[in-house]
Amino acid sequence: MYSTNLTVPAPKIVDRQFKKPLLCGPGPCDVWPSVAEALTKPVLSPLCDELFNVLDDIRAGMKYLFQTQSNLVLAMSGSGHTGMEALISNLVAPKETMLIATRGIWDERAYEMAKRYGINAVTYRIPYNRSFSLKELETQLSKHRPAALFITHGDSSTGTVQKIEGLGELCHKYGTLLLVDTVVSLVAVPFFMDAWGVDGVYTSTQKALSGPAGISPVAFSVRAEEKINNRKHDPPFYFDIKLLAKQWNCYGNTRCYHHTLSPPLIWALRCCLQEVCKETLPKAWAKHAATTAYFHKRLQQMALEFLIPNPEDRLTTVTTVVLPKGYDYLEVVKYMIKKHNVLIFPGLGPTAGKSLRVGIMGVNSTIEVVDDVMNALTDALRALTKSSL
Ligand code: PMP
């Protein structure tokens, strides 16, 4: 009836052919075959019993992954950034001080978010090619006595891993909550929320969990829970953990609606957790360590160097690789995708122009995948000889 009123004609949206590359950047990584199937499961309405049963399964699986007995465990609708945003906006009030241990771009994002909430964000920056000592963090804690310390466990922009063990105790000595980003470390690198005194933690699904992006598990300690329950400020409605805890039935008596959860992502996260619980965490950690050790050995055989000098600071999931002088990092990345359909990334933020970033994690943590990456890289370095650049 109104057809003559259309001022914008329907575009022709054609079918596209796409050959999926082998995903070996810092994320996303490839998904479990079972996840591809889980994504096609039936839609669940926001108030049906089966949805709440699935949420219960997810919470149980996440407690295992984070190694926490806390009840306040749920998943944010959104990618890893929503986890970051939820922790900061719920746990730090405007004008309170948040200390941000800064070595890569995720810490810079946390700073940017904190500023937008009117938080007094203070950075403590170290060179990008190492992680923090507990001693230097304690010096900063005693100087600023912040309400919270934000720190990244695995940094995908630099390829470094941060020791968290012992940090919770230090933070609590100064009345500080410990907030940790485990987006690119959880499942691949040991992490013990309760034993290490972590107060707020988030992760994402598209890294070592080998699922699709778009749903981000978070967990809060009892200390953090108290702060949330007694706070005077209101975080954004969509990120309000008090309200979300009711939707996720964290205390066992409130199955209710807050917003419409995405059923494919809920099914997919449940499926990833099922896979990791079947494999068990110790086996997943051991597998990631062994595959990456093999990868590093092969890099060394080619006389390639690591951007991170201290082996203990190197992250298992993302390796930052330095090429001999004369190679253009972007050209190497482009060649590998074009000729081999293998996707790796160049450096980012502080590592831009200084290294490649190669992600070996989740279902791609295998010898076969490392061999594919090494074959593609070897060919790229041969084809793009320094003299041809
Ligand atoms: N933290 C880390 C360590 C990350 O690697 C990423 C994403 N690469 C993020 C946070 C942000 O996650 P997302 O892109 O899923 O929002």
mmCIF file of C-alpha atoms and ligand atoms in Angstrom:
data_model
loop_
_atom_site.group_PDB
_atom_site.id
_atom_site.type_symbol
_atom_site.label_atom_id
_atom_site.label_comp_id
_atom_site.label_asym_id
_atom_site.label_seq_id
_atom_site.Cartn_x
_atom_site.Cartn_y
_atom_site.Cartn_z
ATOM 1 C CA MET A 1 0.000 0.000 0.000
ATOM 2 C CA TYR A 2 2.800 2.393 0.884
ATOM 3 C CA SER A 3 5.159 1.072 -1.805
ATOM 4 C CA THR A 4 5.271 4.373 -3.673
ATOM 5 C CA ASN A 5 6.575 6.095 -0.531
ATOM 6 C CA LEU A 6 9.848 4.135 -0.527
ATOM 7 C CA THR A 7 12.741 6.481 -1.095
ATOM 8 C CA VAL A 8 15.410 3.826 -0.564
ATOM 9 C CA PRO A 9 15.140 0.804 -2.846
ATOM 10 C CA ALA A 10 15.977 -2.670 -1.477
ATOM 11 C CA PRO A 11 19.659 -3.406 -2.096
ATOM 12 C CA LYS A 12 20.637 -6.643 -3.807
ATOM 13 C CA ILE A 13 22.288 -8.676 -1.054
ATOM 14 C CA VAL A 14 23.976 -11.474 -2.912
ATOM 15 C CA ASP A 15 25.335 -14.752 -1.533
ATOM 16 C CA ARG A 16 29.040 -14.563 -0.894
ATOM 17 C CA GLN A 17 31.676 -17.224 -1.089
ATOM 18 C CA PHE A 18 34.297 -17.009 1.633
ATOM 19 C CA LYS A 19 37.186 -19.349 2.266
ATOM 20 C CA LYS A 20 37.774 -19.183 5.990
ATOM 21 C CA PRO A 21 41.467 -18.723 6.802
ATOM 22 C CA LEU A 22 43.314 -20.601 9.519
ATOM 23 C CA LEU A 23 42.861 -18.115 12.367
ATOM 24 C CA CYS A 24 46.267 -17.700 14.012
ATOM 25 C CA GLY A 25 46.165 -14.082 15.053
ATOM 26 C CA PRO A 26 45.749 -13.017 18.685
ATOM 27 C CA GLY A 27 42.030 -13.771 18.274
ATOM 28 C CA PRO A 28 39.485 -14.740 17.238
ATOM 29 C CA CYS A 29 40.667 -18.302 16.884
ATOM 30 C CA ASP A 30 38.833 -21.184 15.221
ATOM 31 C CA VAL A 31 35.842 -22.721 17.024
ATOM 32 C CA TRP A 32 35.172 -26.245 18.235
ATOM 33 C CA PRO A 33 33.279 -28.252 15.550
ATOM 34 C CA SER A 34 30.602 -28.886 18.201
ATOM 35 C CA VAL A 35 30.181 -25.120 18.621
ATOM 36 C CA ALA A 36 29.262 -24.672 14.967
ATOM 37 C CA GLU A 37 26.419 -27.110 15.637
ATOM 38 C CA ALA A 38 25.448 -25.508 18.963
ATOM 39 C CA LEU A 39 24.979 -22.178 17.171
ATOM 40 C CA THR A 40 22.050 -23.656 15.236
ATOM 41 C CA LYS A 41 20.131 -24.873 18.315
ATOM 42 C CA PRO A 42 16.572 -23.601 18.885
ATOM 43 C CA VAL A 43 15.835 -20.076 20.014
ATOM 44 C CA LEU A 44 15.051 -19.860 23.737
ATOM 45 C CA SER A 45 12.663 -17.181 24.930
ATOM 46 C CA PRO A 46 13.924 -14.925 27.740
ATOM 47 C CA LEU A 47 11.572 -16.483 30.289
ATOM 48 C CA CYS A 48 11.538 -20.177 29.404
ATOM 49 C CA ASP A 49 12.817 -22.731 31.918
ATOM 50 C CA GLU A 50 15.281 -24.254 29.479
ATOM 51 C CA LEU A 51 17.074 -20.909 29.095
ATOM 52 C CA PHE A 52 17.550 -20.670 32.858
ATOM 53 C CA ASN A 53 18.750 -24.283 32.985
ATOM 54 C CA VAL A 54 21.368 -23.435 30.356
ATOM 55 C CA LEU A 55 22.426 -20.345 32.345
ATOM 56 C CA ASP A 56 22.864 -22.560 35.435
ATOM 57 C CA ASP A 57 25.110 -24.889 33.398
ATOM 58 C CA ILE A 58 27.150 -21.921 32.181
ATOM 59 C CA ARG A 59 27.604 -20.557 35.690
ATOM 60 C CA ALA A 60 28.801 -23.957 36.927
ATOM 61 C CA GLY A 61 31.248 -24.222 34.018
ATOM 62 C CA MET A 62 32.558 -20.701 34.575
ATOM 63 C CA LYS A 63 33.125 -21.324 38.281
ATOM 64 C CA TYR A 64 35.384 -24.196 37.219
ATOM 65 C CA LEU A 65 37.223 -22.112 34.607
ATOM 66 C CA PHE A 66 37.817 -19.173 36.962
ATOM 67 C CA GLN A 67 38.374 -21.562 39.901
ATOM 68 C CA THR A 68 35.990 -19.723 42.194
ATOM 69 C CA GLN A 69 33.339 -20.660 44.729
ATOM 70 C CA SER A 70 31.745 -17.233 44.311
ATOM 71 C CA ASN A 71 28.050 -17.075 43.432
ATOM 72 C CA LEU A 72 28.417 -13.861 41.502
ATOM 73 C CA VAL A 73 29.421 -15.404 38.168
ATOM 74 C CA LEU A 74 27.571 -14.633 34.927
ATOM 75 C CA ALA A 75 28.189 -13.599 31.323
ATOM 76 C CA MET A 76 27.809 -10.151 29.787
ATOM 77 C CA SER A 77 26.062 -9.811 26.432
ATOM 78 C CA GLY A 78 28.856 -8.417 24.317
ATOM 79 C CA SER A 79 32.518 -8.980 23.483
ATOM 80 C CA GLY A 80 35.409 -8.752 25.977
ATOM 81 C CA HIS A 81 35.035 -4.977 26.272
ATOM 82 C CA THR A 82 31.681 -5.454 28.046
ATOM 83 C CA GLY A 83 33.461 -7.454 30.748
ATOM 84 C CA MET A 84 35.979 -4.637 31.165
ATOM 85 C CA GLU A 85 33.207 -2.064 31.248
ATOM 86 C CA ALA A 86 31.134 -4.108 33.761
ATOM 87 C CA LEU A 87 34.025 -4.477 36.206
ATOM 88 C CA ILE A 88 35.056 -0.844 36.093
ATOM 89 C CA SER A 89 31.571 0.691 36.174
ATOM 90 C CA ASN A 90 30.314 -1.562 38.994
ATOM 91 C CA LEU A 91 33.374 -1.659 41.225
ATOM 92 C CA VAL A 92 34.827 1.837 41.069
ATOM 93 C CA ALA A 93 32.751 4.901 41.920
ATOM 94 C CA PRO A 94 33.218 8.294 40.250
ATOM 95 C CA LYS A 95 36.133 10.202 41.880
ATOM 96 C CA GLU A 96 37.596 7.028 43.396
ATOM 97 C CA THR A 97 41.122 6.183 42.298
ATOM 98 C CA MET A 98 41.823 3.264 39.995
ATOM 99 C CA LEU A 99 45.437 2.334 39.400
ATOM 100 C CA ILE A 100 46.034 0.905 35.925
ATOM 101 C CA ALA A 101 49.138 -1.232 35.492
ATOM 102 C CA THR A 102 49.926 -0.275 31.904
ATOM 103 C CA ARG A 103 52.020 -2.227 29.408
ATOM 104 C CA GLY A 104 49.719 -2.706 26.383
ATOM 105 C CA ILE A 105 46.585 -1.405 24.719
ATOM 106 C CA TRP A 106 44.002 -3.122 26.955
ATOM 107 C CA ASP A 107 45.239 -1.174 29.943
ATOM 108 C CA GLU A 108 44.904 1.969 27.839
ATOM 109 C CA ARG A 109 41.316 1.003 27.061
ATOM 110 C CA ALA A 110 40.651 0.574 30.799
ATOM 111 C CA TYR A 111 42.062 4.066 31.348
ATOM 112 C CA GLU A 112 39.811 5.484 28.633
ATOM 113 C CA MET A 113 36.733 3.811 30.161
ATOM 114 C CA ALA A 114 37.588 4.888 33.711
ATOM 115 C CA LYS A 115 37.901 8.524 32.600
ATOM 116 C CA ARG A 116 34.428 8.363 31.049
ATOM 117 C CA TYR A 117 32.967 7.246 34.399
ATOM 118 C CA GLY A 118 34.609 10.161 36.180
ATOM 119 C CA ILE A 119 37.051 7.855 37.966
ATOM 120 C CA ASN A 120 40.432 9.207 39.000
ATOM 121 C CA ALA A 121 42.464 6.934 36.701
ATOM 122 C CA VAL A 122 46.182 6.724 37.480
ATOM 123 C CA THR A 123 48.539 4.821 35.229
ATOM 124 C CA TYR A 124 51.763 3.115 36.119
ATOM 125 C CA ARG A 125 53.527 2.376 32.837
ATOM 126 C CA ILE A 126 56.422 0.003 32.187
ATOM 127 C CA PRO A 127 58.154 -0.861 28.883
ATOM 128 C CA TYR A 128 55.949 -3.056 26.670
ATOM 129 C CA ASN A 129 58.417 -5.934 26.551
ATOM 130 C CA ARG A 130 58.130 -7.204 30.100
ATOM 131 C CA SER A 131 55.599 -7.743 32.870
ATOM 132 C CA PHE A 132 55.388 -6.162 36.335
ATOM 133 C CA SER A 133 57.239 -7.301 39.448
ATOM 134 C CA LEU A 134 55.069 -7.558 42.535
ATOM 135 C CA LYS A 135 57.508 -5.247 44.281
ATOM 136 C CA GLU A 136 56.962 -2.356 41.867
ATOM 137 C CA LEU A 137 53.201 -2.885 42.021
ATOM 138 C CA GLU A 138 53.309 -2.739 45.813
ATOM 139 C CA THR A 139 55.200 0.563 45.648
ATOM 140 C CA GLN A 140 52.402 1.976 43.478
ATOM 141 C CA LEU A 141 49.673 0.535 45.706
ATOM 142 C CA SER A 142 51.191 2.099 48.810
ATOM 143 C CA LYS A 143 51.636 5.432 46.993
ATOM 144 C CA HIS A 144 48.072 5.716 45.618
ATOM 145 C CA ARG A 145 46.026 3.430 47.915
ATOM 146 C CA PRO A 146 43.542 3.036 45.040
ATOM 147 C CA ALA A 147 40.021 1.615 45.271
ATOM 148 C CA ALA A 148 41.010 -0.830 42.535
ATOM 149 C CA LEU A 149 44.009 -2.055 40.564
ATOM 150 C CA PHE A 150 43.388 -3.019 36.934
ATOM 151 C CA ILE A 151 45.861 -5.427 35.361
ATOM 152 C CA THR A 152 45.939 -7.638 32.272
ATOM 153 C CA HIS A 153 46.923 -11.273 32.805
ATOM 154 C CA GLY A 154 47.739 -12.117 29.187
ATOM 155 C CA ASP A 155 48.436 -9.118 26.955
ATOM 156 C CA SER A 156 47.706 -9.843 23.298
ATOM 157 C CA SER A 157 49.201 -6.545 22.123
ATOM 158 C CA THR A 158 52.635 -7.310 23.584
ATOM 159 C CA GLY A 159 52.692 -11.107 24.042
ATOM 160 C CA THR A 160 53.405 -10.912 27.772
ATOM 161 C CA VAL A 161 51.948 -12.786 30.735
ATOM 162 C CA GLN A 162 51.617 -11.207 34.178
ATOM 163 C CA LYS A 163 52.146 -13.109 37.434
ATOM 164 C CA ILE A 164 48.923 -12.682 39.424
ATOM 165 C CA GLU A 165 49.700 -15.090 42.268
ATOM 166 C CA GLY A 166 50.406 -13.044 45.417
ATOM 167 C CA LEU A 167 48.936 -9.835 43.985
ATOM 168 C CA GLY A 168 45.513 -10.191 45.640
ATOM 169 C CA GLU A 169 47.108 -10.313 49.063
ATOM 170 C CA LEU A 170 49.120 -7.170 48.323
ATOM 171 C CA CYS A 171 46.057 -5.323 47.023
ATOM 172 C CA HIS A 172 43.974 -6.218 50.061
ATOM 173 C CA LYS A 173 46.716 -4.920 52.353
ATOM 174 C CA TYR A 174 46.036 -1.460 50.870
ATOM 175 C CA GLY A 175 42.235 -1.764 50.724
ATOM 176 C CA THR A 176 42.356 -2.233 46.944
ATOM 177 C CA LEU A 177 40.221 -4.536 44.795
ATOM 178 C CA LEU A 178 42.128 -6.562 42.197
ATOM 179 C CA LEU A 179 40.554 -6.496 38.691
ATOM 180 C CA VAL A 180 42.011 -8.814 36.054
ATOM 181 C CA ASP A 181 41.590 -9.179 32.275
ATOM 182 C CA THR A 182 41.938 -12.854 31.312
ATOM 183 C CA VAL A 183 40.568 -12.524 27.762
ATOM 184 C CA VAL A 184 43.539 -14.135 26.073
ATOM 185 C CA SER A 185 44.855 -16.277 28.924
ATOM 186 C CA LEU A 186 41.977 -18.206 30.529
ATOM 187 C CA VAL A 187 41.949 -21.937 29.700
ATOM 188 C CA ALA A 188 45.461 -21.722 28.199
ATOM 189 C CA VAL A 189 47.352 -20.441 31.249
ATOM 190 C CA PRO A 190 46.704 -21.476 34.893
ATOM 191 C CA PHE A 191 44.432 -19.046 36.740
ATOM 192 C CA PHE A 192 43.001 -19.397 40.260
ATOM 193 C CA MET A 193 40.586 -16.607 41.134
ATOM 194 C CA ASP A 194 39.971 -17.497 44.779
ATOM 195 C CA ALA A 195 43.458 -18.693 45.674
ATOM 196 C CA TRP A 196 45.047 -15.605 44.103
ATOM 197 C CA GLY A 197 42.606 -13.157 45.729
ATOM 198 C CA VAL A 198 41.186 -11.768 42.492
ATOM 199 C CA ASP A 199 38.096 -9.592 43.099
ATOM 200 C CA GLY A 200 36.822 -9.043 39.590
ATOM 201 C CA VAL A 201 37.709 -10.955 36.439
ATOM 202 C CA TYR A 202 36.432 -11.145 32.885
ATOM 203 C CA THR A 203 37.233 -13.191 29.831
ATOM 204 C CA SER A 204 35.895 -13.647 26.327
ATOM 205 C CA THR A 205 34.874 -16.610 24.226
ATOM 206 C CA GLN A 206 36.782 -16.104 20.981
ATOM 207 C CA LYS A 207 40.263 -16.926 22.265
ATOM 208 C CA ALA A 208 41.346 -20.126 24.049
ATOM 209 C CA LEU A 209 37.695 -21.049 24.711
ATOM 210 C CA SER A 210 37.319 -21.434 20.919
ATOM 211 C CA GLY A 211 33.836 -19.995 20.624
ATOM 212 C CA PRO A 212 32.246 -17.048 18.826
ATOM 213 C CA ALA A 213 32.741 -13.538 20.208
ATOM 214 C CA GLY A 214 29.795 -11.748 21.766
ATOM 215 C CA ILE A 215 29.367 -13.147 25.275
ATOM 216 C CA SER A 216 31.809 -12.445 28.078
ATOM 217 C CA PRO A 217 31.982 -14.294 31.391
ATOM 218 C CA VAL A 218 32.657 -12.226 34.518
ATOM 219 C CA ALA A 219 33.082 -13.173 38.185
ATOM 220 C CA PHE A 220 33.211 -11.167 41.423
ATOM 221 C CA SER A 221 34.648 -12.098 44.824
ATOM 222 C CA VAL A 222 32.729 -11.702 48.097
ATOM 223 C CA ARG A 223 34.693 -8.488 48.704
ATOM 224 C CA ALA A 224 33.613 -7.147 45.318
ATOM 225 C CA GLU A 225 30.050 -8.292 45.929
ATOM 226 C CA GLU A 226 29.951 -6.276 49.167
ATOM 227 C CA LYS A 227 31.144 -3.200 47.316
ATOM 228 C CA ILE A 228 28.469 -3.696 44.642
ATOM 229 C CA ASN A 229 25.732 -4.131 47.228
ATOM 230 C CA ASN A 230 26.774 -1.046 49.202
ATOM 231 C CA ARG A 231 27.652 1.296 46.379
ATOM 232 C CA LYS A 232 26.071 4.729 46.085
ATOM 233 C CA HIS A 233 26.572 5.183 42.339
ATOM 234 C CA ASP A 234 24.576 3.713 39.462
ATOM 235 C CA PRO A 235 26.474 1.968 36.660
ATOM 236 C CA PRO A 236 24.820 1.891 33.201
ATOM 237 C CA PHE A 237 21.593 -0.121 33.297
ATOM 238 C CA TYR A 238 22.805 -2.705 30.774
ATOM 239 C CA PHE A 239 25.978 -3.383 32.806
ATOM 240 C CA ASP A 240 24.390 -3.331 36.273
ATOM 241 C CA ILE A 241 25.632 -6.497 37.975
ATOM 242 C CA LYS A 242 22.988 -6.268 40.715
ATOM 243 C CA LEU A 243 20.256 -6.541 38.052
ATOM 244 C CA LEU A 244 22.123 -9.074 35.917
ATOM 245 C CA ALA A 245 22.688 -11.298 38.966
ATOM 246 C CA LYS A 246 18.908 -11.628 39.194
ATOM 247 C CA GLN A 247 18.550 -12.561 35.536
ATOM 248 C CA TRP A 248 21.364 -15.125 35.877
ATOM 249 C CA ASN A 249 19.817 -16.510 39.074
ATOM 250 C CA CYS A 250 23.131 -16.151 40.911
ATOM 251 C CA TYR A 251 21.495 -16.692 44.303
ATOM 252 C CA GLY A 252 19.111 -19.436 43.215
ATOM 253 C CA ASN A 253 15.786 -17.642 43.606
ATOM 254 C CA THR A 254 15.416 -15.094 40.790
ATOM 255 C CA ARG A 255 14.899 -16.306 37.260
ATOM 256 C CA CYS A 256 13.811 -13.077 35.594
ATOM 257 C CA TYR A 257 14.132 -10.824 32.564
ATOM 258 C CA HIS A 258 16.704 -8.048 32.239
ATOM 259 C CA HIS A 259 17.412 -8.080 28.493
ATOM 260 C CA THR A 260 17.054 -10.636 25.718
ATOM 261 C CA LEU A 261 20.062 -12.950 25.769
ATOM 262 C CA SER A 262 21.290 -14.248 22.415
ATOM 263 C CA PRO A 263 20.336 -17.965 22.317
ATOM 264 C CA PRO A 264 23.020 -18.986 19.759
ATOM 265 C CA LEU A 265 25.722 -17.401 21.929
ATOM 266 C CA ILE A 266 24.321 -18.931 25.110
ATOM 267 C CA TRP A 267 24.307 -22.385 23.480
ATOM 268 C CA ALA A 268 27.795 -21.807 22.076
ATOM 269 C CA LEU A 269 29.282 -20.758 25.422
ATOM 270 C CA ARG A 270 27.677 -23.764 27.110
ATOM 271 C CA CYS A 271 29.192 -25.994 24.447
ATOM 272 C CA CYS A 272 32.720 -24.486 24.868
ATOM 273 C CA LEU A 273 32.469 -25.070 28.605
ATOM 274 C CA GLN A 274 31.341 -28.639 28.050
ATOM 275 C CA GLU A 275 34.421 -29.223 25.866
ATOM 276 C CA VAL A 276 36.873 -27.689 28.350
ATOM 277 C CA CYS A 277 35.279 -29.512 31.318
ATOM 278 C CA LYS A 278 35.608 -32.780 29.381
ATOM 279 C CA GLU A 279 39.253 -32.067 28.586
ATOM 280 C CA THR A 280 39.925 -30.647 32.112
ATOM 281 C CA LEU A 281 41.942 -27.524 32.848
ATOM 282 C CA PRO A 282 45.255 -29.208 33.746
ATOM 283 C CA LYS A 283 45.235 -30.999 30.390
ATOM 284 C CA ALA A 284 44.320 -27.808 28.523
ATOM 285 C CA TRP A 285 47.158 -25.898 30.256
ATOM 286 C CA ALA A 286 49.654 -28.689 29.534
ATOM 287 C CA LYS A 287 48.585 -28.906 25.883
ATOM 288 C CA HIS A 288 48.957 -25.160 25.344
ATOM 289 C CA ALA A 289 52.389 -25.145 27.020
ATOM 290 C CA ALA A 290 53.656 -28.087 24.955
ATOM 291 C CA THR A 291 52.367 -26.798 21.606
ATOM 292 C CA THR A 292 53.800 -23.340 22.196
ATOM 293 C CA ALA A 293 57.153 -24.814 23.288
ATOM 294 C CA TYR A 294 57.247 -26.643 19.944
ATOM 295 C CA PHE A 295 56.323 -23.425 18.097
ATOM 296 C CA HIS A 296 59.063 -21.477 19.862
ATOM 297 C CA LYS A 297 61.616 -24.174 19.092
ATOM 298 C CA ARG A 298 60.757 -23.953 15.405
ATOM 299 C CA LEU A 299 61.108 -20.151 15.455
ATOM 300 C CA GLN A 300 64.510 -20.484 17.087
ATOM 301 C CA GLN A 301 65.589 -23.021 14.450
ATOM 302 C CA MET A 302 64.913 -20.281 11.894
ATOM 303 C CA ALA A 303 67.003 -17.866 13.982
ATOM 304 C CA LEU A 304 63.962 -15.631 14.530
ATOM 305 C CA GLU A 305 63.832 -13.601 17.712
ATOM 306 C CA PHE A 306 61.264 -12.988 20.411
ATOM 307 C CA LEU A 307 60.192 -9.435 21.210
ATOM 308 C CA ILE A 308 59.933 -10.423 24.880
ATOM 309 C CA PRO A 309 63.459 -11.171 26.126
ATOM 310 C CA ASN A 310 62.605 -13.015 29.344
ATOM 311 C CA PRO A 311 61.067 -16.447 28.586
ATOM 312 C CA GLU A 312 59.064 -16.259 31.834
ATOM 313 C CA ASP A 313 57.286 -13.111 30.629
ATOM 314 C CA ARG A 314 56.223 -14.720 27.322
ATOM 315 C CA LEU A 315 52.530 -15.448 26.933
ATOM 316 C CA THR A 316 51.624 -18.985 25.868
ATOM 317 C CA THR A 317 48.783 -17.974 23.549
ATOM 318 C CA VAL A 318 50.250 -15.015 21.642
ATOM 319 C CA THR A 319 53.883 -14.862 20.537
ATOM 320 C CA THR A 320 55.468 -11.613 19.363
ATOM 321 C CA VAL A 321 58.091 -12.496 16.739
ATOM 322 C CA VAL A 322 60.826 -10.129 15.525
ATOM 323 C CA LEU A 323 61.890 -10.488 11.887
ATOM 324 C CA PRO A 324 65.386 -9.720 10.580
ATOM 325 C CA LYS A 325 65.909 -6.073 9.622
ATOM 326 C CA GLY A 326 64.491 -5.126 6.234
ATOM 327 C CA TYR A 327 61.272 -7.145 6.304
ATOM 328 C CA ASP A 328 57.987 -5.287 6.317
ATOM 329 C CA TYR A 329 55.637 -6.873 8.894
ATOM 330 C CA LEU A 330 52.487 -5.950 7.016
ATOM 331 C CA GLU A 331 53.821 -7.434 3.757
ATOM 332 C CA VAL A 332 54.579 -10.727 5.504
ATOM 333 C CA VAL A 333 51.074 -10.870 6.995
ATOM 334 C CA LYS A 334 49.517 -10.080 3.592
ATOM 335 C CA TYR A 335 51.623 -12.712 1.832
ATOM 336 C CA MET A 336 50.695 -15.434 4.334
ATOM 337 C CA ILE A 337 46.970 -14.838 3.962
ATOM 338 C CA LYS A 338 47.108 -14.490 0.179
ATOM 339 C CA LYS A 339 49.296 -17.487 -0.592
ATOM 340 C CA HIS A 340 48.538 -19.810 2.320
ATOM 341 C CA ASN A 341 45.227 -18.607 3.779
ATOM 342 C CA VAL A 342 46.945 -18.420 7.178
ATOM 343 C CA LEU A 343 45.978 -15.327 9.181
ATOM 344 C CA ILE A 344 48.449 -13.821 11.623
ATOM 345 C CA PHE A 345 48.633 -10.184 12.744
ATOM 346 C CA PRO A 346 51.298 -7.480 12.811
ATOM 347 C CA GLY A 347 52.145 -5.665 16.063
ATOM 348 C CA LEU A 348 49.574 -3.378 17.680
ATOM 349 C CA GLY A 349 49.923 -0.278 19.843
ATOM 350 C CA PRO A 350 53.381 -0.353 21.404
ATOM 351 C CA THR A 351 54.458 -3.316 19.247
ATOM 352 C CA ALA A 352 53.332 -1.838 15.879
ATOM 353 C CA GLY A 353 56.188 -2.087 13.371
ATOM 354 C CA LYS A 354 58.240 -4.122 15.857
ATOM 355 C CA SER A 355 56.880 -7.663 15.604
ATOM 356 C CA LEU A 356 54.395 -10.163 14.247
ATOM 357 C CA ARG A 357 51.706 -11.455 16.624
ATOM 358 C CA VAL A 358 50.954 -15.134 16.225
ATOM 359 C CA GLY A 359 48.159 -16.790 18.188
ATOM 360 C CA ILE A 360 48.300 -20.509 18.879
ATOM 361 C CA MET A 361 45.409 -21.288 21.193
ATOM 362 C CA GLY A 362 42.190 -23.196 21.757
ATOM 363 C CA VAL A 363 41.443 -25.750 19.049
ATOM 364 C CA ASN A 364 44.418 -24.351 17.102
ATOM 365 C CA SER A 365 46.867 -25.373 19.805
ATOM 366 C CA THR A 366 48.160 -28.341 17.800
ATOM 367 C CA ILE A 367 51.425 -29.395 16.159
ATOM 368 C CA GLU A 368 49.666 -29.459 12.761
ATOM 369 C CA VAL A 369 48.582 -25.826 13.065
ATOM 370 C CA VAL A 370 52.092 -24.761 14.144
ATOM 371 C CA ASP A 371 53.517 -26.601 11.119
ATOM 372 C CA ASP A 372 51.051 -24.805 8.822
ATOM 373 C CA VAL A 373 52.009 -21.428 10.272
ATOM 374 C CA MET A 374 55.735 -22.199 10.032
ATOM 375 C CA ASN A 375 55.453 -23.382 6.422
ATOM 376 C CA ALA A 376 53.601 -20.205 5.470
ATOM 377 C CA LEU A 377 56.043 -17.998 7.382
ATOM 378 C CA THR A 378 59.104 -19.733 5.905
ATOM 379 C CA ASP A 379 57.712 -19.276 2.412
ATOM 380 C CA ALA A 380 56.862 -15.611 3.087
ATOM 381 C CA LEU A 381 60.373 -14.847 4.308
ATOM 382 C CA ARG A 382 61.888 -16.643 1.298
ATOM 383 C CA ALA A 383 59.601 -14.873 -1.207
ATOM 384 C CA LEU A 384 59.942 -11.437 0.356
ATOM 385 C CA THR A 385 63.729 -11.544 0.562
ATOM 386 C CA LYS A 386 65.126 -8.395 2.055
ATOM 387 C CA SER A 387 66.549 -7.344 -1.342
ATOM 388 C CA SER A 388 63.094 -7.462 -2.937
ATOM 389 C CA LEU A 389 61.712 -4.891 -0.521
HETATM 390 N N1 PMP B 1 41.614 -7.868 26.458
HETATM 391 C C1 PMP B 1 42.481 -8.576 25.729
HETATM 392 C C2 PMP B 1 43.709 -9.121 26.388
HETATM 393 C C3 PMP B 1 42.230 -8.823 24.386
HETATM 394 O O1 PMP B 1 43.095 -9.551 23.671
HETATM 395 C C4 PMP B 1 41.055 -8.305 23.789
HETATM 396 C C5 PMP B 1 40.695 -8.541 22.335
HETATM 397 N N2 PMP B 1 41.654 -8.874 21.471
HETATM 398 C C6 PMP B 1 40.189 -7.556 24.588
HETATM 399 C C7 PMP B 1 40.486 -7.367 25.915
HETATM 400 C C8 PMP B 1 38.936 -6.971 24.034
HETATM 401 O O2 PMP B 1 38.049 -7.979 23.707
HETATM 402 P P1 PMP B 1 36.921 -7.841 22.572
HETATM 403 O O3 PMP B 1 37.591 -7.496 21.291
HETATM 404 O O4 PMP B 1 36.305 -9.212 22.586
HETATM 405 O O5 PMP B 1 35.974 -6.790 23.011
#
